XYZ file of C-alpha atoms in Angstrom:
773
model
C -66.242 -46.444 -28.121
C -64.203 -44.306 -26.406
C -61.090 -42.889 -27.962
C -57.905 -42.443 -25.611
C -55.537 -40.439 -27.201
C -52.082 -40.868 -26.508
C -49.453 -38.544 -25.123
C -45.650 -37.759 -25.968
C -43.961 -36.623 -23.069
C -40.582 -37.043 -24.752
C -37.369 -35.429 -23.690
C -37.534 -32.110 -21.694
C -34.870 -30.110 -23.057
C -35.482 -27.627 -20.015
C -33.828 -30.498 -17.894
C -35.596 -28.515 -14.582
C -38.889 -29.706 -12.798
C -41.268 -28.436 -15.471
C -42.188 -31.887 -17.398
C -44.190 -31.025 -21.167
C -46.784 -33.496 -22.501
C -47.649 -33.098 -26.132
C -51.033 -34.416 -27.113
C -51.165 -36.341 -30.231
C -52.892 -38.519 -32.525
C -56.617 -37.702 -33.895
C -59.242 -35.442 -32.877
C -62.637 -36.208 -33.395
C -64.283 -33.508 -35.027
C -68.220 -32.655 -35.911
C -69.958 -29.557 -37.515
C -71.887 -27.338 -35.094
C -74.404 -24.871 -36.113
C -73.138 -21.571 -35.060
C -76.592 -20.419 -33.332
C -76.647 -24.030 -30.856
C -75.290 -22.768 -27.595
C -76.083 -26.222 -26.146
C -73.135 -27.863 -24.021
C -70.456 -29.455 -25.678
C -71.570 -33.326 -24.490
C -74.568 -32.463 -25.817
C -73.833 -31.261 -29.135
C -71.644 -34.087 -29.855
C -73.812 -36.680 -28.918
C -76.264 -35.474 -31.446
C -73.631 -35.121 -34.159
C -72.524 -38.649 -33.721
C -72.844 -39.599 -37.229
C -71.068 -36.501 -38.964
C -67.848 -37.260 -36.597
C -64.685 -37.446 -38.576
C -61.319 -38.045 -37.388
C -58.734 -35.313 -38.432
C -55.224 -35.444 -37.478
C -53.312 -33.282 -34.938
C -52.119 -30.048 -36.143
C -53.669 -29.448 -39.509
C -56.527 -27.027 -41.198
C -59.435 -28.450 -41.922
C -59.702 -27.184 -45.637
C -56.558 -29.334 -46.754
C -57.995 -32.336 -44.666
C -61.571 -32.320 -45.661
C -60.762 -31.730 -49.260
C -57.169 -32.727 -50.009
C -57.674 -32.770 -53.859
C -59.577 -29.657 -53.712
C -58.007 -27.259 -50.943
C -58.181 -23.886 -53.001
C -61.574 -23.047 -54.575
C -65.033 -23.896 -54.382
C -68.227 -23.515 -52.461
C -67.183 -26.493 -50.445
C -64.571 -24.742 -48.819
C -66.709 -21.481 -48.289
C -69.499 -23.972 -46.430
C -66.683 -24.997 -43.839
C -66.557 -21.527 -42.181
C -70.571 -21.131 -42.273
C -70.385 -23.859 -39.697
C -68.437 -24.223 -35.503
C -66.440 -27.428 -35.446
C -66.359 -28.997 -32.454
C -63.059 -30.894 -31.522
C -62.872 -33.728 -29.057
C -60.053 -35.940 -27.543
C -60.179 -37.851 -24.426
C -56.450 -38.707 -23.066
C -55.554 -40.034 -19.393
C -53.111 -37.244 -17.990
C -50.052 -38.743 -16.127
C -50.511 -39.901 -12.161
C -48.013 -37.145 -11.134
C -48.993 -34.216 -12.387
C -47.336 -32.406 -10.512
C -48.694 -29.061 -8.468
C -50.288 -27.633 -11.614
C -51.135 -28.003 -14.962
C -51.680 -25.729 -17.893
C -53.343 -26.725 -20.960
C -51.131 -24.786 -23.795
C -52.460 -24.508 -27.527
C -49.726 -23.441 -29.755
C -52.217 -22.399 -32.544
C -55.757 -22.234 -33.195
C -57.557 -20.394 -36.219
C -59.364 -18.644 -35.038
C -61.761 -18.135 -32.459
C -61.860 -20.888 -29.466
C -63.789 -22.090 -26.387
C -62.459 -24.552 -24.547
C -64.007 -26.982 -21.842
C -62.402 -29.984 -20.016
C -64.182 -32.827 -18.201
C -67.279 -30.488 -18.384
C -66.338 -27.157 -16.891
C -65.491 -24.225 -19.284
C -61.704 -23.206 -18.651
C -61.788 -20.081 -21.162
C -61.470 -18.803 -25.056
C -59.412 -17.226 -27.152
C -59.175 -15.090 -30.072
C -56.127 -15.047 -32.955
C -54.741 -17.625 -35.354
C -50.865 -17.085 -34.324
C -51.003 -16.390 -30.898
C -50.131 -19.415 -28.421
C -52.447 -19.371 -25.058
C -52.664 -21.387 -22.415
C -55.304 -22.273 -19.113
C -54.332 -23.306 -15.686
C -56.816 -26.660 -15.177
C -54.946 -28.085 -12.346
C -58.544 -28.160 -10.478
C -60.179 -29.660 -13.633
C -57.570 -32.096 -14.473
C -58.106 -35.930 -13.386
C -54.477 -37.503 -13.259
C -54.399 -41.508 -13.546
C -57.708 -41.404 -15.376
C -59.586 -40.568 -18.812
C -59.790 -36.681 -19.523
C -62.304 -35.390 -22.074
C -61.202 -32.016 -23.944
C -63.453 -30.214 -25.716
C -62.329 -27.184 -27.927
C -65.294 -24.941 -30.472
C -63.540 -23.530 -33.421
C -64.808 -20.770 -35.447
C -63.804 -18.570 -38.109
C -66.891 -16.892 -39.651
C -67.024 -14.987 -42.982
C -67.850 -11.562 -42.828
C -70.930 -9.704 -43.845
C -70.994 -7.965 -47.416
C -71.009 -4.895 -47.388
C -73.369 -3.265 -49.428
C -71.860 0.274 -50.318
C -68.489 -1.833 -51.138
C -66.621 -3.119 -54.439
C -64.753 -6.620 -54.619
C -61.884 -7.346 -54.076
C -61.133 -4.267 -51.450
C -63.884 -3.486 -49.296
C -66.799 -6.039 -50.522
C -66.692 -7.130 -47.039
C -65.345 -4.774 -43.602
C -63.269 -7.328 -42.415
C -63.630 -8.438 -38.648
C -60.881 -10.988 -38.326
C -57.853 -9.766 -37.226
C -56.604 -12.381 -39.624
C -54.187 -11.433 -43.302
C -54.353 -15.476 -44.336
C -58.341 -14.745 -45.411
C -59.823 -14.327 -48.894
C -58.677 -11.031 -50.884
C -58.530 -12.611 -54.368
C -56.023 -10.826 -56.700
C -53.635 -13.700 -57.079
C -53.013 -14.046 -53.402
C -55.328 -15.590 -51.269
C -58.166 -17.404 -53.282
C -62.329 -15.975 -52.703
C -63.457 -19.274 -51.004
C -60.473 -19.535 -48.662
C -60.863 -18.669 -44.705
C -58.334 -21.153 -42.927
C -59.894 -22.720 -39.638
C -58.757 -25.252 -37.310
C -56.482 -26.435 -34.331
C -53.126 -26.134 -36.468
C -50.329 -26.320 -33.697
C -49.748 -28.907 -31.158
C -51.232 -28.930 -27.873
C -49.512 -29.568 -24.800
C -50.174 -30.328 -20.930
C -47.533 -28.778 -18.457
C -46.878 -29.538 -15.390
C -44.626 -27.795 -12.722
C -44.574 -26.786 -9.219
C -46.310 -23.423 -9.598
C -43.933 -21.419 -10.736
C -42.061 -20.591 -14.320
C -40.596 -18.047 -16.279
C -43.331 -16.441 -18.792
C -41.260 -14.391 -20.792
C -38.127 -12.929 -21.581
C -37.153 -9.948 -23.084
C -34.191 -8.649 -24.821
C -32.637 -5.791 -26.024
C -29.331 -5.148 -26.768
C -26.657 -2.356 -27.223
C -23.535 -2.483 -29.206
C -20.919 -2.080 -26.205
C -22.484 -5.628 -25.180
C -25.350 -4.695 -22.839
C -28.136 -7.057 -22.322
C -31.203 -5.588 -21.013
C -33.007 -8.590 -19.511
C -36.583 -8.439 -18.476
C -38.235 -11.506 -17.169
C -41.808 -12.332 -16.469
C -42.204 -14.738 -13.686
C -45.787 -16.087 -12.804
C -46.130 -17.682 -9.391
C -49.424 -19.567 -8.591
C -48.014 -21.340 -5.541
C -50.539 -19.307 -3.166
C -47.215 -18.215 -1.246
C -43.906 -16.356 -1.724
C -41.332 -17.532 -3.266
C -37.877 -17.170 -2.578
C -34.790 -18.230 -4.413
C -32.068 -17.385 -7.311
C -32.030 -16.414 -10.750
C -29.272 -17.769 -12.967
C -28.710 -15.834 -16.232
C -26.396 -17.329 -18.626
C -25.222 -16.123 -22.385
C -23.000 -18.107 -24.400
C -22.319 -17.735 -28.472
C -24.190 -19.797 -30.510
C -22.632 -19.987 -33.839
C -19.018 -18.477 -32.934
C -16.760 -18.618 -30.341
C -16.794 -14.841 -28.820
C -16.745 -15.174 -24.857
C -20.358 -15.096 -23.093
C -21.370 -13.887 -19.199
C -23.022 -15.406 -16.292
C -24.540 -13.803 -13.751
C -27.118 -14.999 -10.235
C -29.055 -12.848 -8.548
C -31.424 -13.299 -5.539
C -34.907 -13.187 -6.400
C -38.322 -12.608 -4.056
C -41.266 -13.642 -6.082
C -44.727 -12.847 -4.646
C -47.979 -14.540 -5.586
C -49.121 -13.340 -8.995
C -47.509 -11.769 -11.672
C -43.633 -10.716 -10.766
C -41.228 -8.684 -13.392
C -37.143 -8.596 -13.015
C -35.172 -6.450 -15.055
C -31.211 -7.430 -15.174
C -28.707 -5.725 -17.296
C -25.929 -8.276 -18.481
C -22.475 -7.002 -20.324
C -21.226 -8.927 -23.175
C -17.219 -8.596 -23.257
C -16.183 -8.027 -26.843
C -19.331 -8.726 -28.515
C -20.016 -10.480 -31.883
C -22.684 -8.277 -33.449
C -25.344 -9.338 -35.728
C -25.235 -8.464 -39.384
C -27.314 -9.073 -42.700
C -25.244 -11.988 -44.683
C -24.177 -9.299 -46.973
C -22.527 -7.328 -44.604
C -21.004 -9.091 -42.368
C -22.064 -13.047 -40.151
C -25.238 -13.237 -38.112
C -23.718 -13.915 -34.990
C -26.051 -15.395 -32.084
C -26.395 -15.920 -28.671
C -28.042 -18.300 -26.052
C -29.448 -17.124 -23.163
C -30.849 -19.379 -20.258
C -32.526 -18.119 -17.694
C -33.239 -20.633 -14.549
C -35.096 -20.223 -11.310
C -33.443 -22.421 -8.450
C -34.083 -22.523 -4.855
C -32.255 -24.903 -2.494
C -34.886 -27.713 -1.322
C -36.370 -27.904 -4.981
C -33.607 -27.040 -7.213
C -34.480 -26.023 -10.715
C -37.959 -25.037 -10.859
C -38.092 -23.315 -14.446
C -35.846 -22.986 -16.805
C -35.911 -21.391 -20.268
C -33.708 -20.600 -23.222
C -33.875 -18.070 -26.014
C -31.846 -16.621 -28.837
C -30.940 -13.419 -29.632
C -28.178 -11.333 -31.651
C -26.433 -7.581 -30.725
C -27.405 -5.319 -32.661
C -29.308 -2.354 -33.452
C -31.679 -0.829 -36.171
C -32.863 2.882 -37.080
C -34.234 4.296 -39.933
C -33.494 7.938 -40.647
C -36.842 9.699 -41.936
C -37.231 13.200 -43.706
C -39.554 14.310 -46.030
C -36.398 14.252 -48.752
C -34.912 10.546 -48.347
C -35.229 7.379 -45.743
C -31.807 5.737 -44.812
C -31.654 2.240 -43.077
C -28.662 1.921 -40.555
C -27.865 -1.425 -38.761
C -25.330 -1.035 -36.198
C -25.131 2.397 -37.189
C -24.066 1.511 -40.808
C -26.094 2.425 -43.496
C -27.463 -0.343 -45.638
C -29.276 -0.554 -48.850
C -32.576 -2.983 -48.294
C -33.250 -5.204 -51.579
C -36.322 -7.371 -50.376
C -39.123 -9.171 -51.471
C -42.985 -10.272 -49.788
C -43.258 -13.481 -48.992
C -46.177 -15.943 -47.629
C -44.885 -19.610 -47.638
C -47.942 -21.364 -48.487
C -51.947 -20.697 -47.781
C -52.213 -23.164 -44.694
C -49.255 -22.926 -42.887
C -49.942 -26.139 -40.713
C -48.507 -27.592 -44.401
C -45.605 -25.876 -44.325
C -42.528 -27.499 -43.066
C -38.970 -26.645 -41.425
C -37.462 -27.859 -44.898
C -39.654 -25.702 -46.862
C -39.014 -22.760 -45.065
C -35.125 -23.165 -45.003
C -35.854 -23.437 -48.860
C -37.523 -20.582 -49.160
C -35.395 -18.472 -46.901
C -32.339 -19.482 -49.206
C -34.227 -18.837 -52.374
C -34.300 -15.094 -50.844
C -30.471 -15.341 -50.672
C -29.665 -16.711 -53.675
C -31.746 -14.087 -55.422
C -29.405 -11.558 -53.564
C -31.931 -10.571 -51.123
C -31.340 -8.996 -48.076
C -34.347 -8.810 -46.849
C -38.323 -10.269 -46.445
C -41.546 -8.449 -45.854
C -43.546 -11.440 -44.233
C -46.428 -10.239 -45.659
C -50.141 -9.508 -43.236
C -49.613 -12.666 -41.434
C -47.173 -13.862 -38.407
C -45.510 -16.950 -39.655
C -44.305 -20.335 -38.394
C -41.511 -19.841 -35.462
C -38.815 -21.419 -37.382
C -38.966 -18.713 -40.148
C -37.768 -16.362 -37.966
C -35.293 -18.788 -36.969
C -34.170 -19.628 -40.163
C -33.932 -15.646 -40.998
C -31.866 -14.918 -37.693
C -29.408 -18.063 -38.733
C -28.876 -16.872 -42.297
C -28.886 -13.215 -41.974
C -31.772 -12.065 -43.555
C -33.834 -8.996 -42.532
C -37.491 -9.365 -42.093
C -40.374 -6.405 -42.379
C -43.126 -7.839 -40.042
C -46.336 -6.878 -40.905
C -49.329 -7.431 -38.437
C -52.264 -9.093 -39.637
C -54.169 -6.371 -40.669
C -55.010 -5.742 -44.881
C -57.064 -3.712 -46.593
C -60.610 -2.587 -45.115
C -61.388 -3.037 -41.464
C -64.085 -2.429 -39.082
C -63.439 0.773 -37.775
C -65.071 0.563 -34.166
C -63.495 0.746 -30.865
C -64.395 -3.029 -29.964
C -62.321 -4.211 -33.218
C -59.565 -1.802 -32.146
C -59.278 -3.183 -28.772
C -59.377 -6.789 -30.103
C -56.591 -5.523 -32.759
C -54.138 -4.276 -30.256
C -54.567 -7.215 -27.896
C -53.180 -9.576 -30.893
C -50.805 -6.890 -31.862
C -49.376 -6.751 -28.304
C -48.989 -10.528 -28.682
C -47.202 -10.677 -31.945
C -44.328 -8.081 -30.696
C -43.938 -9.684 -27.388
C -43.410 -13.144 -29.190
C -41.082 -12.263 -31.805
C -39.126 -9.258 -29.942
C -36.040 -11.137 -29.042
C -35.181 -12.094 -33.153
C -32.637 -9.863 -34.742
C -33.664 -10.208 -37.855
C -36.817 -8.300 -37.296
C -36.084 -4.481 -37.897
C -39.422 -3.132 -38.641
C -43.708 -3.409 -37.650
C -45.983 -2.131 -39.961
C -49.588 -1.888 -38.368
C -51.858 -2.197 -41.570
C -51.282 -2.678 -44.944
C -52.808 -0.265 -47.745
C -55.308 0.754 -45.328
C -56.535 3.623 -47.701
C -56.353 1.190 -50.794
C -60.120 2.456 -51.640
C -59.443 5.817 -51.802
C -62.945 6.756 -49.987
C -62.076 4.319 -46.719
C -60.052 6.380 -44.159
C -61.631 5.081 -41.109
C -59.460 3.004 -40.050
C -56.506 4.752 -40.459
C -57.385 7.954 -38.976
C -59.874 6.884 -36.716
C -59.826 3.035 -35.548
C -57.372 0.914 -35.448
C -54.305 2.404 -36.659
C -53.557 5.436 -34.590
C -53.745 3.611 -31.193
C -51.872 0.727 -32.663
C -49.029 3.151 -33.933
C -48.918 4.732 -30.358
C -48.559 1.085 -29.168
C -46.042 -0.337 -30.940
C -43.935 2.865 -30.810
C -44.067 2.488 -26.815
C -44.024 -1.358 -26.958
C -40.673 -1.389 -28.845
C -38.921 1.606 -29.202
C -35.914 -0.327 -30.519
C -37.218 -0.812 -33.992
C -38.912 0.578 -36.946
C -42.374 1.761 -36.903
C -44.824 2.149 -39.852
C -48.434 3.039 -39.229
C -49.066 1.729 -42.391
C -47.912 0.224 -45.163
C -48.131 2.094 -48.747
C -50.838 4.958 -50.013
C -49.632 7.258 -47.107
C -46.391 9.051 -48.546
C -47.014 12.376 -46.921
C -46.989 11.261 -43.577
C -43.180 10.281 -43.900
C -42.303 10.330 -40.056
C -44.850 7.436 -39.437
C -45.267 5.840 -42.730
C -43.607 6.743 -46.144
C -43.151 3.894 -48.138
C -44.629 3.716 -51.529
C -46.124 0.991 -53.482
C -45.965 1.557 -57.478
C -47.558 -0.682 -60.054
C -46.774 0.874 -62.965
C -46.908 -1.344 -66.098
C -49.122 -3.451 -64.115
C -52.776 -1.892 -62.475
C -51.616 1.411 -62.947
C -50.379 2.064 -66.096
C -49.821 0.582 -69.446
C -45.796 1.470 -69.748
C -43.592 -0.002 -66.464
C -40.921 3.188 -67.504
C -43.234 5.158 -66.048
C -41.755 4.685 -62.601
C -38.796 6.629 -63.881
C -39.856 10.066 -62.984
C -40.825 8.411 -59.365
C -38.339 9.864 -56.308
C -39.281 7.031 -54.263
C -37.732 7.083 -50.540
C -38.927 3.261 -49.969
C -41.109 1.104 -52.423
C -41.966 -1.290 -50.664
C -44.565 -3.199 -53.468
C -44.072 -3.419 -56.764
C -44.530 -6.536 -59.112
C -46.851 -8.021 -62.095
C -48.679 -11.223 -62.098
C -47.906 -13.920 -64.139
C -49.070 -17.925 -64.778
C -47.134 -20.527 -63.035
C -45.392 -22.903 -64.919
C -47.382 -25.259 -67.567
C -46.918 -28.100 -65.480
C -48.186 -26.481 -62.444
C -50.973 -24.751 -64.044
C -51.725 -28.613 -65.390
C -51.985 -30.014 -61.602
C -55.244 -28.367 -60.690
C -58.090 -29.330 -62.970
C -59.799 -26.310 -61.764
C -56.779 -23.895 -62.666
C -56.227 -25.335 -66.305
C -59.958 -25.375 -67.319
C -60.216 -21.596 -66.936
C -56.257 -21.029 -67.585
C -55.483 -23.350 -70.625
C -55.734 -20.284 -73.070
C -52.390 -19.230 -71.493
C -50.271 -22.427 -72.637
C -48.770 -20.485 -75.619
C -48.508 -16.935 -73.829
C -46.395 -18.099 -70.452
C -43.410 -17.413 -71.915
C -44.365 -13.756 -73.118
C -45.945 -13.123 -69.797
C -42.783 -14.326 -68.134
C -40.815 -12.067 -70.046
C -43.071 -9.083 -69.419
C -42.810 -9.569 -65.453
C -39.136 -9.947 -65.517
C -38.581 -6.510 -67.521
C -40.575 -4.719 -65.512
C -38.586 -6.502 -62.328
C -35.309 -5.031 -63.679
C -36.710 -1.669 -64.416
C -38.077 -1.135 -61.474
C -35.276 -2.295 -59.178
C -32.542 -0.798 -61.196
C -34.375 2.667 -60.706
C -34.686 1.938 -56.854
C -31.249 1.131 -56.687
C -29.957 4.136 -58.619
C -32.318 6.239 -56.280
C -30.000 6.024 -53.220
C -27.789 8.325 -54.029
C -30.464 10.721 -53.707
C -33.316 9.548 -51.678
C -33.962 5.619 -51.371
C -33.448 3.149 -48.572
C -34.181 0.308 -50.480
C -37.068 -1.566 -52.277
C -39.238 -4.728 -51.471
C -40.433 -6.690 -54.692
C -43.866 -8.036 -54.351
C -43.185 -11.102 -54.143
C -41.322 -14.294 -53.956
C -43.452 -17.143 -53.926
C -46.904 -17.824 -54.944
C -49.288 -19.144 -52.331
C -51.409 -21.664 -55.108
C -50.610 -22.972 -58.414
C -52.177 -20.281 -60.423
C -51.261 -16.726 -61.649
C -49.401 -14.610 -59.355
C -46.502 -11.959 -58.442
C -44.098 -14.622 -57.595
C -41.556 -15.095 -59.185
C -41.272 -18.659 -58.265
C -44.654 -20.731 -58.337
C -46.646 -22.608 -55.834
C -44.854 -25.854 -56.796
C -41.361 -24.138 -56.958
C -40.814 -23.900 -60.587
C -38.823 -20.503 -60.929
C -40.218 -17.984 -63.242
C -37.967 -16.089 -65.749
C -38.418 -13.366 -62.908
C -36.439 -14.990 -60.493
C -33.347 -14.929 -62.353
C -33.807 -11.307 -63.561
C -34.491 -10.064 -59.870
C -31.381 -12.451 -58.735
C -29.134 -10.224 -61.112
C -30.785 -6.831 -60.487
C -30.326 -7.520 -56.855
C -26.393 -8.586 -56.849
C -24.620 -6.370 -54.192
C -22.096 -5.285 -56.717
C -23.930 -3.956 -60.467
C -23.424 -2.202 -63.119
C -25.854 -0.486 -64.523
C -27.608 1.754 -67.668
C -29.730 4.267 -66.322
C -32.607 4.906 -69.163
C -36.492 5.770 -69.791
C -37.521 3.568 -72.250
C -36.538 6.139 -75.044
C -32.682 7.063 -74.318
C -29.887 6.520 -72.324
C -28.623 8.744 -69.855
C -25.928 7.448 -67.828
C -23.775 4.388 -66.511
C -23.902 3.453 -63.021
C -22.225 1.608 -60.474
C -24.296 0.236 -57.615
C -22.013 -1.433 -54.241
C -23.637 -2.247 -51.242
C -20.764 -3.875 -50.209
C -18.508 -2.625 -47.737
C -15.332 -3.306 -49.834
C -14.612 -0.879 -52.023
C -12.831 -1.638 -55.685
C -10.309 1.072 -57.241
C -8.301 0.931 -60.443
C -11.690 -0.746 -62.267
C -12.658 -0.314 -65.696
C -16.581 0.285 -66.597
C -17.285 -0.863 -70.345
C -20.429 -0.716 -72.365
C -21.192 -2.034 -75.962
C -23.935 -1.452 -78.152
C -25.106 -4.093 -80.533
C -27.635 -4.324 -83.675
C -29.951 -7.104 -84.233
C -27.193 -8.868 -86.297
C -24.764 -8.535 -83.364
C -22.672 -6.196 -85.087
C -20.933 -3.998 -82.881
C -22.213 -0.475 -83.166
C -20.367 1.481 -80.136
C -17.827 0.855 -77.945
C -16.647 2.971 -74.901
C -15.247 2.904 -71.369
C -14.122 4.471 -68.317
C -11.971 4.201 -65.342
C -13.077 4.677 -62.277
C -12.844 3.710 -58.251
C -15.905 2.114 -56.663
C -16.640 3.612 -53.541
C -18.098 1.277 -51.089
C -21.984 0.938 -49.877
C -22.694 3.588 -52.310
C -24.774 4.214 -55.607
C -22.820 5.990 -58.785
C -23.113 7.661 -61.753
C -19.757 6.739 -63.580
C -20.576 9.287 -66.515
C -23.192 10.820 -68.558
C -23.660 9.098 -72.357
C -25.682 10.130 -75.240
C -25.685 7.510 -78.248
C -26.735 8.902 -81.560
C -27.866 6.324 -82.850
C -31.706 5.263 -83.889
C -33.115 3.430 -80.959
C -34.584 0.746 -82.808
C -31.019 -0.311 -83.934
C -29.846 -0.759 -80.088
C -30.934 -4.482 -79.833
C -28.620 -5.025 -77.271
C -26.559 -3.198 -74.544
C -23.532 -5.108 -72.731
C -22.204 -3.307 -69.887
C -18.940 -5.136 -67.623
C -17.137 -4.189 -64.873
C -13.887 -5.062 -64.574
C -10.891 -4.933 -62.218
C -7.326 -3.731 -63.167
C -6.493 -7.604 -63.893
C -9.174 -7.691 -66.564
C -11.535 -9.708 -63.722
C -15.185 -9.379 -64.681
C -16.762 -7.950 -61.415
C -20.247 -6.975 -62.651
C -22.044 -7.743 -66.319
C -25.369 -6.681 -67.219
C -27.068 -7.039 -70.467
C -30.222 -5.375 -71.920
C -32.302 -6.510 -74.761
C -33.986 -4.079 -76.910
C -34.166 -1.347 -73.892
C -35.483 1.342 -76.075
C -38.304 -0.636 -77.712
C -40.118 -2.085 -73.947
C -42.457 -4.551 -74.083
C -46.161 -3.161 -73.569
C -48.377 -4.376 -70.784
C -50.298 -7.483 -71.962
C -53.550 -7.724 -73.317
C -56.615 -7.743 -71.377
C -54.460 -6.655 -68.114
C -55.459 -6.027 -65.430
C -59.151 -6.341 -65.754
C -60.063 -9.163 -66.912
C -60.947 -11.624 -63.989
C -61.738 -14.603 -62.759
C -63.917 -14.855 -59.945
C -64.082 -18.618 -58.941
C -59.996 -18.644 -58.843
C -59.351 -14.830 -57.917
C -56.905 -14.082 -60.394
C -55.998 -11.972 -63.504
C -56.866 -13.886 -66.965
C -55.293 -11.478 -69.219
C -56.932 -11.954 -73.037
C -59.590 -14.547 -71.751
C -62.801 -13.312 -73.948
C -65.372 -14.142 -71.782
C -64.306 -12.968 -68.630
C -65.466 -10.507 -66.249
C -63.864 -7.089 -65.819
C -62.726 -6.369 -62.137
C -64.653 -2.974 -63.045
C -67.876 -4.931 -62.955
C -67.788 -7.550 -60.056
C -69.545 -5.995 -57.158
C -70.193 -2.539 -59.209
C -73.139 -0.637 -58.228
C -75.923 -0.744 -61.026
C -75.756 3.176 -61.817
C -72.143 2.947 -62.482
C -72.635 0.213 -64.469
C -73.954 3.018 -67.172
C -70.237 4.578 -67.767
C -68.544 2.877 -70.355
C -66.549 0.138 -69.370
C -63.549 1.121 -70.840
C -64.450 4.684 -69.158
C -64.283 2.896 -65.686
C -61.019 0.926 -66.019
C -59.203 3.776 -67.033
C -60.501 6.132 -64.370
C -59.883 3.483 -61.727
C -55.823 3.026 -63.345
C -55.749 7.217 -62.822
C -56.955 7.113 -59.586
C -54.961 4.341 -58.211
C -51.759 6.111 -59.236
C -52.647 9.527 -58.082
C -51.003 10.606 -54.871
C -53.668 12.600 -53.592
C -52.955 15.081 -50.625
C -54.273 13.987 -47.472
C -56.693 16.650 -46.881
C -58.298 15.749 -50.270
C -58.572 12.064 -49.736
C -60.233 12.563 -45.989
C -62.862 15.021 -47.545
C -63.473 12.508 -50.207
C -63.850 9.955 -47.526
C -66.234 12.004 -45.232
C -67.981 13.186 -48.421
C -68.640 9.156 -49.363
C -69.777 8.443 -45.704
C -72.734 10.924 -45.670
C -73.995 9.382 -48.456
């Protein structure tokens, strides 16, 4: 029986001669052997018994296995096959002069046929793509669409070590297994996961609008117009800018336009009078504007119209060997952020979930989200624009990839598409080309050969208006192109989180510690509970350790604003799956203890004690607001374990705007064990408390939990702390020769290597030597 999929025409917000119709309802899908290259009709006919119905816009894993979407060999088997999608639809009788078939997102490779004709292919999980199908479409009758989708596993790397380079990643894709409590080891999302459309028009359309702004209200608009009519087109281009969320004035401009056949670019500069600037929420209002661009001709009216939203703002990061400073609208701002991926399968993430998460970040007093190793849903960037949250946008590369010119060319195409697609969002302040390409000391080919140098050069050329990072982490010496730090003191690097005290960090973009999800979240997943139930009585202790580590790092980094630091990005906000992870909120959105600690330590106005875990040094006031506070009093009190006051003092102080200030040096003649609680308050001249902070036993810091970070569950891909039968990560994938070295020696040696900042010349020499072995 032939299934006819309906078409949802819906309202047309553009109100022009372009019409969009969405292909809705289920796809018919069947598995296909990767080596079988017969035509899709033949493949589908032979697979009749295996055909299933898959809902529109979803990944295959949670669709095929809704009760087991996170772990197991059944998930790995999905990616060992190609998947053939089929749907039959009836196109409108009046399909216009041209029809395009548009895919909003296919994960990861796609080959497309319509009515027996091959129409094209595409690579990339996040980039929309389209094909002109005018000559293949049959208006008013049945049309048969086939899409062959694959997202293959990479071959094992015989010289690699799990989880860093056990494969050389061949996909330009960050949402791909890499263990360590992030992406489970059997997950590689696959499927047509975003809507598919037919777009009918008169053969001419505005393909892209790019906007650059200056603080004086200058708006540089670049239009890309595609003319497929077969002749030159003459008409007008109307541009209209209107305030979106404020009452500021707008501007209109109309200009004659001649568009030859093919692709044409038009550059126009408009000027908004009295512009309202876009600011992060803690420095002002996130003022936005809407731009409408229309192509108009006398006989036909509006033939193409598009809208985009933007903000008037500038961003710059001053980078020197001594310090980094971030400027928004030529004003220094301290970055308080956390890394973020909303979920394992983006097709399951709703706009409401994204809004809740961004509001979680704002409620935690964060002004930045680092969208970590993936391009997120369009709604996230719209929300960050609207709510005044800055975005550090990673590209899709993580750890060790192929170091070939062919891979570089593929990655360059997709990075270019990412920057073009997200360019107009004022919330985005930085692009990072690759996350931790040198996480493995002996692997530097990505960073030094392919693809990172070319990706960096492309990004600088394509978008000189933002901060560009060649890579993130492990390249501190290259401060002009990179220079940010990833530090895991008290976690995978050392046994004491206070070890970070001596580090002068210009921008710390990763630090954190794994802690289990809430008990109810762990118990909700059988696979998890079977392996992690030994943690039932330890959750509070592990949460407390995560919270103490976060507080010490955040306050240390905020204090460094006075000397060298542009900010921090904690790792990370929410866990992707219900297990053990670095999130301060678990996958079911239950808050761990670390969330409240992150919120308190990140308050724009904050009072803190500088200490190294053994003794106090000074009292500080940290003010990231533009407001000054005169005639304030800073008070500190020390209590013993019986809540008896041992020491009390205060100092008058004027709090400067947007600064970290040392109030007073302190030396307490008290045994460290007696200082059970330290209470700090900042009060104005009326006695109103502006900020408060409490430390419980600050000079007796918690020790790193037993079994961490080496006890590991390969099935879940997470740390399991003191589980006695769990293998050590130092044994997973380790060559037999190295196993002759005692395990505890290998573990300690690895921690030592991870925390060292080796000179580039030494790291490069080691990498070249290893490559020759």
